[in-house]
Amino acid sequence: MKIKEIIREAVAEFALGKEFAVEHPADEKMGDYSTNIAMVLAKELGRNPRELAIDLVNKLSDNKNLSKMVEKDNIQVAGPGFINLWIKDEVLISQLNEALKTGDKLGNSDFMKGKKVMVEYSSPNIAKRFSVGHLRSTIIGQAIFNLYKHSGGEVTNDNHLGDWGTQFGMIIAAIEEDANFNWDSADINKLEEIYVDFNKKIEENPELRTKAKDAFLRLEKGDESARNIWQKSVDISMKEFDDIYKKLNVEFEHVYGESAFESLMPGVIAEAKEKNISSVGEEGALIVRFEDENGKEEMPPAMLVKSDGSTTYFTRDLATIKMRLTMPELKCDEYIYEVGGEQRLHLKQVFATARKLWPEETKRVEFVHVAHGLLSLPEGKMSTRKGNTIKLEDLLGWAEKKSFNITSDKAGFEMKDDYWLTNKNQNLWPHDVVNMSETMSIGAVKYNELKRSPIMDYVFVKEEAISMDGNSAPYLQYVYVRTRGVLNKLGENLDKVIAGKKEFENDDERILARWLLLRFVEGEVVESAARNFAPQTVCAYLFETAQKFNGFYERNKVVGVENQSLRLALTALTGEVIKKGLKILGIETVEKM
Ligand code: ARG
């Protein structure tokens, strides 16, 4: 059982059923754990909180389970009535021992036990380049997916491809109009170009708009030429996207593009009419209004069917929910959408309409929009049309070049005319250098996204995006390697040696131990990051871990001292925690550097 749970249980005995908190304060002076129970009860019973706290301390120290872990003198009243507890060293040390044997489950939480979650992310659009927004969604969404995977529940993911809609009418019409169009040389850039060009032409020649509308209607009706062009565009785009996913090590269990919901849409539209959720708007369009009991508009209406009879992005999102609520493998307690903040209103409308349409089925279901902010360049907004945007290839290219220089320099290698020259470090081979620089560069790019709150807009600064020191993945990867280096010097069996240890020798040891054990090993970091959809919490924790370890390592000799085993154990656990934390963020580690 986790230490925190034992404390909760002991406190709950006196809580009269009231809610109370047990927290792990960052500052050791405020206890390894602290509870506000006395303040909660004082209010209830009309008593002085400090006096009540003193009573409770006496009662708590009689608790059998608790007294095994906490010395009587180490339960103390502080401030207005907090009760602070310090865990016995020997308990922390034996937990350290256990932690080193945990393996893959290290730091996992179990707060989602018995629940099923779907995370929907990435969701790029066919026939358009993978944008920076989609890149953000992919990286952040994957981290959230991983966080839930390590939270005790069942988790699945879905890539909601934008492969349907009126814009396909434009692509189809554009290709049909272009007698010189050649599929053999077509790639995603070409498709995007043709789309942008067609948009420009429409301004001069409004007739083309009708052609595009007609093309989309033909597509919806199953017209062969339209279908053919659509399918080819999908294939070309998927090839590009799959390359990106492979590079980023992202895999989807489900890839239901918008087109997958085509056959469900008529049913959803009929249901909306039948249940009086939709009404007829301008020119015969079908809309959904959002009004409170007094008829006051809560948000603008959403379009279910356009006046020309075509469906919308909104309709498809409803059909998606219908399918998710019906298909057993998609049925979940919680649906998390990692989508740009500019779609906040759209998703609010979708979720509200789904609840109106299917009140029973959605009663116990949660819909969450995890929004990411906008990325801009120092010179202003990004725009594909104007050509000022960042491409993933470029980003990874810059990062790789930089990490390659760093690693080959460290290894004493030099590339000259395609040959490797000199090797100062016999430990590393050229392929190690290549692996390392790849792991570092992808890590750097991902970490740069993950270290900030997703919702924040930020200005893209190249040097920062591929930063390899300070609060960055390569720095953490480096500290991990450092911990491995210390251990490799000895490679002794740690378990047995620290088993008999009763006390820490100094504060550095104890502070590092409680930081690793009570924050990470007990599952607190993963739980709070998952609950708050906040991968940045993991980044902040890992960076602080690395700093704490470096401080510990600088001030304390690890190898060849009396306390060697305990210090090695702390070093080993630091490494394991960094490795696991990075893994949850979707970032790999290397064993040497
Ligand atoms: N394909 C959309 C876009 O790029 C994002 C899809 C978001 N997910 C959703 N269920 N609407 O804008």
Coordinates of C-alpha atoms and ligand atoms in Angstrom, one line a residue:
M1 CA 0.0 0.0 0.0
K2 CA 1.1 3.5 -0.8
I3 CA 2.3 5.6 2.1
K4 CA -0.1 8.3 1.3
E5 CA -3.0 5.9 1.4
I6 CA -2.0 4.6 4.9
I7 CA -2.0 8.2 6.1
R8 CA -5.4 8.9 4.5
E9 CA -6.8 5.8 6.1
A10 CA -5.6 6.8 9.5
V11 CA -6.9 10.3 9.3
A12 CA -10.2 9.2 7.8
E13 CA -11.0 7.4 11.1
F14 CA -11.5 10.8 12.7
A15 CA -12.8 12.8 9.8
L16 CA -16.6 12.3 10.5
G17 CA -17.0 11.6 6.8
K18 CA -15.7 15.1 5.8
E19 CA -13.4 15.8 2.9
F20 CA -9.8 16.5 3.8
A21 CA -6.5 16.8 2.0
V22 CA -3.2 14.9 2.5
E23 CA -0.5 16.6 0.6
H24 CA 3.2 16.2 0.0
P25 CA 4.8 19.6 0.6
A26 CA 7.7 20.5 -1.6
D27 CA 9.5 21.9 1.4
E28 CA 10.7 19.2 3.8
K29 CA 10.3 21.5 6.8
M30 CA 6.5 21.2 6.3
G31 CA 6.6 17.5 6.6
D32 CA 6.7 14.6 4.2
Y33 CA 3.0 14.8 4.3
S34 CA 0.6 17.4 5.7
T35 CA -3.2 17.3 6.3
N36 CA -5.7 20.0 6.8
I37 CA -8.1 17.7 8.7
A38 CA -8.1 19.8 12.0
M39 CA -9.1 22.9 10.2
V40 CA -11.9 21.1 8.4
L41 CA -13.3 19.7 11.6
A42 CA -12.8 22.8 13.7
K43 CA -15.2 24.6 11.5
E44 CA -17.7 21.8 11.8
L45 CA -17.4 21.4 15.6
G46 CA -16.9 25.1 16.4
R47 CA -13.6 24.4 18.0
N48 CA -10.1 26.0 18.0
P49 CA -8.2 24.3 15.1
R50 CA -4.8 24.3 16.8
E51 CA -6.3 22.7 20.0
L52 CA -8.2 20.2 17.9
A53 CA -5.0 19.4 15.9
I54 CA -3.1 18.6 19.2
D55 CA -5.9 16.2 20.1
L56 CA -5.7 14.6 16.7
V57 CA -2.0 14.2 16.9
N58 CA -2.3 12.1 20.0
K59 CA -5.0 10.0 18.5
L60 CA -3.1 9.5 15.2
S61 CA 0.0 8.4 17.0
D62 CA -2.0 5.5 18.5
N63 CA -2.9 4.3 15.0
K64 CA -1.2 0.9 14.5
N65 CA -0.4 1.1 10.8
L66 CA 0.6 4.7 11.0
S67 CA 3.0 4.2 13.9
K68 CA 4.9 1.7 11.9
M69 CA 5.8 4.4 9.5
V70 CA 5.9 7.6 11.6
E71 CA 7.6 8.2 15.0
K72 CA 5.3 9.8 17.5
D73 CA 7.5 12.9 17.8
N74 CA 7.3 13.3 14.1
I75 CA 3.6 14.2 14.0
Q76 CA 3.4 17.9 14.6
V77 CA 1.0 20.8 14.6
A78 CA 2.0 23.8 12.5
G79 CA 0.6 27.2 11.5
P80 CA -3.1 27.6 12.0
G81 CA -3.7 23.9 12.5
F82 CA -1.9 21.8 9.9
I83 CA -0.8 18.4 11.0
N84 CA 2.6 17.5 9.5
L85 CA 4.1 14.1 9.4
W86 CA 7.7 12.9 8.7
I87 CA 8.1 9.3 7.6
K88 CA 10.8 7.1 9.3
D89 CA 14.0 6.9 7.3
E90 CA 13.9 3.2 7.4
V91 CA 10.5 3.2 5.7
L92 CA 11.7 5.4 3.0
I93 CA 14.8 3.3 2.5
S94 CA 12.8 0.1 2.2
Q95 CA 10.5 1.8 -0.2
L96 CA 13.6 2.8 -2.2
N97 CA 14.5 -0.9 -2.4
E98 CA 11.0 -1.8 -3.5
A99 CA 11.0 1.0 -6.2
L100 CA 14.1 -0.4 -7.8
K101 CA 12.3 -3.7 -8.3
T102 CA 9.2 -2.3 -9.7
G103 CA 10.2 -2.4 -13.4
D104 CA 7.8 -1.1 -16.0
K105 CA 5.1 0.0 -13.6
L106 CA 7.4 2.5 -11.8
G107 CA 5.4 5.7 -11.1
N108 CA 2.2 4.5 -12.5
S109 CA -1.0 5.8 -11.0
D110 CA -4.3 3.9 -10.7
F111 CA -6.9 6.6 -10.5
M112 CA -8.5 5.5 -13.8
K113 CA -9.0 1.9 -12.6
G114 CA -12.1 0.4 -14.2
K115 CA -12.5 3.3 -16.6
K116 CA -12.1 3.5 -20.4
V117 CA -10.8 6.6 -22.1
M118 CA -10.3 7.6 -25.7
V119 CA -7.8 10.3 -26.7
E120 CA -8.4 11.8 -30.1
Y121 CA -5.4 13.7 -31.6
S122 CA -3.3 14.7 -34.6
S123 CA -6.3 14.6 -37.1
P124 CA -4.6 16.3 -40.1
N125 CA -6.5 17.2 -43.2
I126 CA -6.1 15.2 -46.5
A127 CA -4.5 17.1 -49.4
K128 CA -3.0 19.6 -47.1
R129 CA 0.4 19.6 -45.5
F130 CA 0.7 18.5 -41.9
S131 CA 0.6 21.9 -40.2
V132 CA 2.4 23.1 -37.0
G133 CA -1.0 22.9 -35.3
H134 CA -1.3 19.2 -36.2
L135 CA 2.3 18.7 -35.0
R136 CA 1.4 20.2 -31.6
S137 CA -1.7 18.0 -31.4
T138 CA 0.3 14.9 -32.3
I139 CA 3.0 15.5 -29.7
I140 CA 0.7 16.7 -26.9
G141 CA -2.0 14.2 -27.6
Q142 CA 0.4 11.3 -27.6
A143 CA 1.8 12.4 -24.2
I144 CA -1.8 12.6 -22.8
F145 CA -2.5 9.2 -24.2
N146 CA 0.6 7.8 -22.6
L147 CA -0.3 9.5 -19.3
Y148 CA -3.6 7.7 -19.3
K149 CA -2.0 4.5 -20.3
H150 CA -0.1 4.6 -17.1
S151 CA -3.1 5.5 -14.9
G152 CA -4.7 2.1 -14.5
G153 CA -7.5 2.4 -17.0
E154 CA -8.1 1.1 -20.5
V155 CA -7.1 3.6 -23.2
T156 CA -7.5 3.9 -26.9
N157 CA -6.7 6.6 -29.4
D158 CA -8.2 7.8 -32.7
N159 CA -6.9 9.9 -35.5
H160 CA -9.9 11.9 -36.8
L161 CA -8.6 12.6 -40.3
G162 CA -10.1 15.5 -42.2
D163 CA -10.9 13.5 -45.3
W164 CA -14.4 14.8 -46.2
G165 CA -16.1 18.1 -46.7
T166 CA -16.6 20.9 -49.2
Q167 CA -12.9 21.5 -49.6
F168 CA -12.7 18.2 -51.4
G169 CA -15.1 19.6 -53.9
M170 CA -12.5 22.2 -54.7
I171 CA -9.7 19.7 -55.0
I172 CA -11.8 17.4 -57.3
A173 CA -13.0 20.3 -59.4
A174 CA -9.4 21.7 -59.7
I175 CA -8.0 18.4 -60.8
E176 CA -10.8 17.8 -63.2
E177 CA -10.3 21.3 -64.7
D178 CA -6.5 20.8 -65.0
A179 CA -5.8 18.8 -68.2
N180 CA -2.1 18.6 -67.4
F181 CA -2.5 17.2 -63.9
N182 CA -0.2 14.2 -63.5
W183 CA -0.8 11.8 -60.7
D184 CA 2.6 10.2 -61.0
S185 CA 4.4 13.3 -59.9
A186 CA 1.8 14.4 -57.5
D187 CA 2.6 14.8 -53.8
I188 CA 1.0 16.5 -50.9
N189 CA 2.6 19.8 -51.8
K190 CA 1.1 19.7 -55.3
L191 CA -2.3 18.9 -53.8
E192 CA -2.1 21.8 -51.5
E193 CA -0.9 24.1 -54.2
I194 CA -3.7 23.2 -56.5
Y195 CA -6.2 23.9 -53.7
V196 CA -4.7 27.3 -53.0
D197 CA -4.6 28.2 -56.7
F198 CA -8.2 27.1 -57.2
N199 CA -9.3 29.4 -54.4
K200 CA -7.6 32.3 -56.1
K201 CA -9.2 31.5 -59.4
I202 CA -12.7 31.4 -57.8
E203 CA -12.3 35.0 -56.9
E204 CA -12.1 35.9 -60.6
N205 CA -14.4 33.2 -61.9
P206 CA -17.4 32.6 -59.5
E207 CA -18.6 29.8 -61.8
L208 CA -15.9 27.6 -60.4
R209 CA -17.5 27.8 -57.0
T210 CA -20.6 26.1 -58.4
K211 CA -18.4 23.4 -60.0
A212 CA -16.7 22.8 -56.6
K213 CA -20.0 22.5 -54.8
D214 CA -21.3 20.2 -57.4
A215 CA -18.1 18.1 -57.2
F216 CA -18.6 17.6 -53.5
L217 CA -22.2 16.6 -54.0
R218 CA -21.1 14.1 -56.6
L219 CA -18.5 12.8 -54.1
E220 CA -21.2 12.3 -51.5
K221 CA -23.4 10.5 -54.0
G222 CA -20.6 8.1 -54.9
D223 CA -19.8 9.5 -58.4
E224 CA -16.9 7.4 -59.7
S225 CA -14.6 10.1 -61.0
A226 CA -15.0 12.1 -57.8
R227 CA -14.4 9.0 -55.7
N228 CA -11.3 8.2 -57.6
I229 CA -9.7 11.5 -57.2
W230 CA -10.6 11.5 -53.5
Q231 CA -9.1 8.1 -52.9
K232 CA -5.8 9.0 -54.7
S233 CA -5.6 12.2 -52.6
V234 CA -6.1 10.1 -49.4
D235 CA -3.4 7.7 -50.4
I236 CA -0.9 10.3 -51.2
S237 CA -1.5 12.2 -48.0
M238 CA -1.4 9.2 -45.8
K239 CA 2.0 8.3 -47.1
E240 CA 3.2 11.6 -46.0
F241 CA 1.5 11.4 -42.6
D242 CA 2.7 7.9 -41.9
D243 CA 6.3 9.0 -42.5
I244 CA 5.7 11.7 -39.8
Y245 CA 4.1 9.3 -37.4
K246 CA 7.0 6.8 -37.9
K247 CA 9.5 9.5 -37.2
L248 CA 7.7 10.7 -34.1
N249 CA 6.9 7.1 -33.0
V250 CA 3.2 7.6 -32.9
E251 CA 0.7 4.8 -33.5
F252 CA -3.1 4.8 -33.7
E253 CA -5.4 2.1 -32.8
H254 CA -8.2 3.7 -34.7
V255 CA -8.1 6.0 -37.8
Y256 CA -11.7 6.9 -38.5
G257 CA -11.6 9.8 -40.9
E258 CA -14.6 12.0 -41.3
S259 CA -15.5 10.0 -44.4
A260 CA -16.2 7.0 -42.2
F261 CA -19.3 8.6 -40.8
E262 CA -21.0 9.3 -44.1
S263 CA -23.5 6.5 -43.7
L264 CA -24.4 7.5 -40.2
M265 CA -25.2 11.1 -41.0
P266 CA -28.7 10.7 -42.5
G267 CA -29.7 8.9 -39.3
V268 CA -28.3 11.6 -37.1
I269 CA -30.0 14.3 -39.1
A270 CA -33.3 12.4 -39.0
E271 CA -32.9 12.0 -35.2
A272 CA -32.3 15.7 -34.8
K273 CA -35.4 16.6 -36.7
E274 CA -37.5 14.0 -34.9
K275 CA -36.4 15.1 -31.4
N276 CA -37.0 18.8 -32.4
I277 CA -33.4 19.7 -31.8
S278 CA -32.9 21.2 -35.2
S279 CA -34.9 23.9 -36.9
V280 CA -35.1 25.4 -40.4
G281 CA -32.8 28.4 -40.9
E282 CA -32.1 30.7 -43.8
E283 CA -32.7 29.3 -47.3
G284 CA -33.8 26.0 -45.9
A285 CA -30.6 25.1 -44.1
L286 CA -31.0 22.9 -41.0
I287 CA -29.5 24.5 -37.9
V288 CA -29.2 23.8 -34.2
R289 CA -29.9 26.6 -31.8
F290 CA -28.6 26.8 -28.2
E291 CA -30.9 28.6 -25.9
D292 CA -31.5 28.5 -22.2
E293 CA -35.0 28.1 -20.6
N294 CA -35.8 31.8 -21.1
G295 CA -35.0 31.6 -24.8
K296 CA -31.7 33.5 -24.3
E297 CA -29.1 32.5 -26.8
E298 CA -26.2 30.7 -25.1
M299 CA -24.0 30.4 -28.2
P300 CA -24.5 31.0 -31.9
P301 CA -26.4 28.3 -33.9
A302 CA -24.6 25.5 -35.6
M303 CA -25.2 24.3 -39.2
L304 CA -26.4 20.7 -39.5
V305 CA -27.3 20.7 -43.2
K306 CA -26.4 23.5 -45.6
S307 CA -29.1 24.9 -47.9
D308 CA -27.7 23.0 -50.8
G309 CA -28.2 19.8 -48.9
S310 CA -24.6 19.0 -48.1
T311 CA -23.4 18.0 -44.6
T312 CA -20.9 19.9 -42.4
Y313 CA -18.0 19.4 -40.2
F314 CA -20.4 19.7 -37.3
T315 CA -22.7 16.9 -38.7
R316 CA -19.7 14.6 -39.0
D317 CA -18.6 15.3 -35.4
L318 CA -22.0 14.3 -34.2
A319 CA -22.0 11.2 -36.3
T320 CA -18.6 10.4 -34.8
I321 CA -20.0 10.6 -31.3
K322 CA -23.0 8.5 -32.3
M323 CA -20.6 5.8 -33.4
R324 CA -18.4 6.1 -30.4
L325 CA -21.4 5.7 -28.1
T326 CA -22.5 2.6 -30.0
M327 CA -19.5 0.6 -31.0
P328 CA -18.3 -1.6 -28.1
E329 CA -14.6 -1.0 -28.9
L330 CA -15.1 2.8 -29.0
K331 CA -17.4 3.1 -26.0
C332 CA -15.6 5.0 -23.2
D333 CA -16.3 6.9 -20.0
E334 CA -14.2 9.8 -21.2
Y335 CA -13.4 11.3 -24.6
I336 CA -10.4 13.7 -24.7
Y337 CA -10.1 15.8 -27.9
E338 CA -6.7 17.4 -28.4
V339 CA -7.6 20.1 -30.9
G340 CA -6.6 23.7 -31.5
G341 CA -8.1 26.4 -29.3
E342 CA -9.7 28.1 -32.3
Q343 CA -12.2 25.2 -32.4
R344 CA -13.5 25.8 -28.9
L345 CA -16.9 27.0 -29.9
H346 CA -17.3 24.2 -32.5
L347 CA -16.6 21.5 -30.0
K348 CA -18.8 23.1 -27.4
Q349 CA -21.6 23.1 -29.9
V350 CA -20.9 19.5 -30.7
F351 CA -20.8 18.3 -27.1
A352 CA -24.0 20.2 -26.2
T353 CA -25.9 18.8 -29.2
A354 CA -24.8 15.3 -28.5
R355 CA -26.1 15.6 -24.9
K356 CA -29.4 16.9 -26.3
L357 CA -29.6 14.1 -28.9
W358 CA -28.6 11.2 -26.7
P359 CA -29.3 12.3 -23.1
E360 CA -29.2 8.7 -21.7
E361 CA -26.1 7.5 -23.5
T362 CA -24.1 10.6 -22.6
K363 CA -25.2 10.9 -19.0
R364 CA -22.1 9.3 -17.5
V365 CA -19.8 10.3 -20.3
E366 CA -17.3 13.1 -20.2
F367 CA -16.2 15.1 -23.2
V368 CA -13.0 17.2 -22.7
H369 CA -11.4 19.6 -25.1
V370 CA -7.7 19.9 -24.5
A371 CA -7.0 23.0 -26.5
H372 CA -3.5 24.0 -27.7
G373 CA -2.6 27.6 -28.5
L374 CA -1.4 29.2 -31.6
L375 CA 2.2 29.2 -32.8
S376 CA 3.5 32.3 -34.5
L377 CA 6.8 33.4 -35.9
P378 CA 8.7 36.4 -34.7
E379 CA 7.7 38.1 -37.9
G380 CA 4.0 37.4 -37.3
K381 CA 1.3 34.8 -37.9
M382 CA 2.1 31.7 -39.9
S383 CA 0.4 31.2 -43.2
T384 CA 0.8 28.4 -45.6
R385 CA -0.5 30.6 -48.3
K386 CA 2.2 33.2 -47.8
G387 CA 4.8 30.5 -47.3
N388 CA 5.9 31.6 -43.9
T389 CA 5.4 28.4 -41.9
I390 CA 7.7 25.8 -40.3
K391 CA 8.0 22.4 -41.7
L392 CA 8.6 19.4 -39.5
E393 CA 11.4 18.2 -41.8
D394 CA 13.2 21.5 -41.4
L395 CA 12.7 21.5 -37.7
L396 CA 14.1 18.0 -37.3
G397 CA 16.8 18.7 -39.8
W398 CA 18.1 21.7 -37.8
A399 CA 17.8 19.7 -34.5
E400 CA 19.7 16.7 -36.0
K401 CA 22.5 18.8 -37.3
K402 CA 23.0 20.4 -34.0
S403 CA 22.8 17.2 -32.0
F404 CA 25.1 15.5 -34.5
N405 CA 27.7 18.2 -33.9
I406 CA 27.4 17.9 -30.2
T407 CA 27.6 14.1 -30.1
S408 CA 30.3 13.6 -32.7
D409 CA 32.4 16.2 -31.0
K410 CA 32.0 14.5 -27.6
A411 CA 32.9 11.2 -29.2
G412 CA 35.9 12.7 -30.9
F413 CA 34.6 11.9 -34.4
E414 CA 34.7 14.1 -37.4
M415 CA 33.0 13.7 -40.7
K416 CA 35.1 14.6 -43.7
D417 CA 34.0 13.9 -47.2
D418 CA 31.8 11.1 -46.0
Y419 CA 34.5 9.4 -43.9
W420 CA 34.7 9.3 -40.2
L421 CA 38.0 10.5 -38.8
T422 CA 39.7 9.8 -35.4
N423 CA 38.0 8.3 -32.4
K424 CA 39.1 9.6 -29.1
N425 CA 36.4 7.8 -27.2
Q426 CA 36.7 4.1 -27.7
N427 CA 33.3 3.7 -26.1
L428 CA 31.4 5.1 -29.0
W429 CA 31.0 4.1 -32.6
P430 CA 29.7 6.1 -35.5
H431 CA 26.3 4.3 -35.4
D432 CA 26.0 5.2 -31.7
V433 CA 26.6 8.8 -32.7
V434 CA 23.9 8.6 -35.3
N435 CA 21.4 7.0 -32.9
M436 CA 22.2 9.5 -30.2
S437 CA 21.7 12.5 -32.4
E438 CA 18.4 11.2 -33.7
T439 CA 17.1 10.4 -30.2
M440 CA 18.3 13.8 -29.0
S441 CA 16.9 15.8 -31.8
I442 CA 13.4 14.2 -31.8
G443 CA 13.4 14.5 -28.0
A444 CA 14.3 18.2 -28.2
V445 CA 11.5 19.0 -30.6
K446 CA 8.9 17.1 -28.6
Y447 CA 10.0 18.4 -25.3
N448 CA 9.9 22.0 -26.5
E449 CA 6.1 21.5 -27.1
L450 CA 5.5 19.6 -23.9
K451 CA 7.3 21.8 -21.4
R452 CA 4.7 24.5 -21.7
S453 CA 1.0 24.5 -20.9
P454 CA -0.7 23.4 -24.2
I455 CA -3.1 26.3 -24.2
M456 CA -0.4 28.9 -24.3
D457 CA 0.2 30.7 -27.6
Y458 CA 3.9 31.0 -28.2
V459 CA 6.3 32.6 -30.6
F460 CA 8.5 30.0 -32.3
V461 CA 12.2 30.7 -31.9
K462 CA 14.4 28.2 -33.7
E463 CA 17.2 28.2 -31.1
E464 CA 14.7 27.5 -28.4
A465 CA 12.9 24.8 -30.3
I466 CA 16.1 22.8 -30.7
S467 CA 17.6 23.7 -27.4
M468 CA 19.8 21.0 -26.0
D469 CA 20.7 22.3 -22.6
G470 CA 18.8 23.7 -19.6
N471 CA 15.2 22.5 -19.5
S472 CA 15.4 20.3 -22.5
A473 CA 15.2 16.6 -23.4
P474 CA 18.9 16.2 -24.4
Y475 CA 19.8 17.6 -21.0
L476 CA 17.6 15.0 -19.2
Q477 CA 18.9 12.3 -21.5
Y478 CA 22.4 13.3 -20.6
V479 CA 21.7 13.2 -16.8
Y480 CA 20.2 9.7 -17.4
V481 CA 23.4 8.6 -19.0
R482 CA 25.4 10.1 -16.2
T483 CA 23.4 7.9 -13.7
R484 CA 24.1 4.9 -15.8
G485 CA 27.8 5.7 -15.9
V486 CA 28.0 5.8 -12.1
L487 CA 26.3 2.4 -11.8
N488 CA 28.3 0.8 -14.5
K489 CA 31.4 1.4 -12.5
L490 CA 30.2 -1.1 -10.0
G491 CA 27.2 -3.1 -11.1
E492 CA 26.8 -4.7 -7.7
N493 CA 23.5 -6.1 -6.4
L494 CA 22.0 -3.1 -4.7
D495 CA 19.0 -4.8 -3.1
K496 CA 20.8 -6.8 -0.5
V497 CA 23.1 -4.1 0.5
I498 CA 20.7 -1.4 1.5
A499 CA 18.1 -3.8 3.0
G500 CA 19.6 -3.5 6.5
K501 CA 20.0 0.3 6.4
K502 CA 18.1 2.3 9.0
E503 CA 19.0 5.9 8.4
F504 CA 20.0 8.4 5.9
E505 CA 23.4 9.9 6.5
N506 CA 22.6 13.5 5.5
D507 CA 19.9 15.8 4.2
D508 CA 21.0 15.6 0.6
E509 CA 20.2 11.9 0.6
R510 CA 16.9 12.2 2.4
I511 CA 15.7 15.1 0.2
L512 CA 16.5 13.3 -3.0
A513 CA 14.8 10.1 -1.7
R514 CA 11.6 11.8 -0.7
W515 CA 11.5 13.7 -3.9
L516 CA 11.8 10.5 -6.0
L517 CA 9.6 8.3 -3.8
L518 CA 6.8 10.4 -2.5
R519 CA 6.3 12.4 -5.7
F520 CA 7.0 10.0 -8.5
V521 CA 7.1 6.4 -7.3
E522 CA 3.8 6.9 -5.4
G523 CA 2.2 7.9 -8.7
E524 CA 1.5 11.6 -7.8
V525 CA 3.3 13.1 -10.8
V526 CA 1.5 10.9 -13.3
E527 CA -1.8 11.3 -11.7
S528 CA -1.8 15.0 -11.5
A529 CA -0.4 15.4 -15.0
A530 CA -3.1 13.1 -16.3
R531 CA -6.0 14.6 -14.3
N532 CA -5.0 18.1 -15.5
F533 CA -4.1 17.1 -19.1
A534 CA -0.8 18.7 -18.3
P535 CA 2.4 16.9 -19.7
Q536 CA 4.3 20.1 -18.6
T537 CA 3.9 18.9 -15.0
V538 CA 6.1 15.9 -15.9
C539 CA 8.7 18.1 -17.6
A540 CA 8.9 20.4 -14.7
Y541 CA 9.3 17.4 -12.3
L542 CA 12.0 15.8 -14.4
F543 CA 14.0 19.0 -14.8
E544 CA 13.9 19.5 -11.0
T545 CA 14.9 15.9 -10.5
A546 CA 17.9 16.3 -12.7
Q547 CA 18.9 19.5 -10.8
K548 CA 18.4 17.8 -7.4
F549 CA 20.5 14.8 -8.5
N550 CA 23.3 17.0 -9.8
G551 CA 23.4 18.9 -6.5
F552 CA 23.4 15.6 -4.6
Y553 CA 26.2 14.2 -6.8
E554 CA 28.3 17.3 -6.6
R555 CA 28.2 17.4 -2.8
N556 CA 28.4 13.7 -2.1
K557 CA 30.9 11.1 -3.1
V558 CA 29.0 8.1 -4.3
V559 CA 31.6 5.5 -5.0
G560 CA 34.1 4.3 -2.4
V561 CA 32.3 5.7 0.6
E562 CA 30.7 3.9 3.5
N563 CA 27.3 4.8 2.3
Q564 CA 28.0 3.7 -1.2
S565 CA 25.1 1.3 -1.6
L566 CA 22.4 3.7 -0.5
R567 CA 23.9 6.4 -2.7
L568 CA 24.1 4.1 -5.6
A569 CA 20.5 3.1 -5.1
L570 CA 19.5 6.8 -5.1
T571 CA 21.5 7.2 -8.3
A572 CA 19.8 4.2 -9.9
L573 CA 16.4 5.4 -9.0
T574 CA 17.0 8.9 -10.3
G575 CA 17.9 7.2 -13.6
E576 CA 14.9 5.0 -13.7
V577 CA 12.6 7.9 -12.9
I578 CA 14.0 10.1 -15.6
K579 CA 13.8 7.3 -18.1
K580 CA 10.2 6.5 -17.2
G581 CA 9.2 10.1 -17.2
L582 CA 10.6 10.7 -20.6
K583 CA 9.0 7.5 -21.9
I584 CA 5.6 8.8 -20.8
L585 CA 6.4 12.0 -22.7
G586 CA 7.1 9.9 -25.8
I587 CA 10.9 10.5 -25.6
E588 CA 13.5 7.8 -25.7
T589 CA 16.7 7.6 -23.7
V590 CA 20.1 6.2 -24.8
E591 CA 22.5 4.2 -22.6
K592 CA 25.7 6.0 -23.5
M593 CA 26.6 9.4 -24.7
Ligands
ARG1 N1 -9.1 18.0 -39.0 C1 -9.4 19.1 -38.2 C2 -8.5 20.2 -38.5 O1 -7.5 20.1 -38.9 C3 -9.3 18.7 -36.7 C4 -10.2 17.6 -36.2 C5 -10.5 17.8 -34.7 N2 -11.3 16.8 -34.2 C6 -12.6 16.8 -34.3 N3 -13.3 15.8 -33.8 N4 -13.3 17.8 -34.8 O2 -8.9 21.4 -38.2

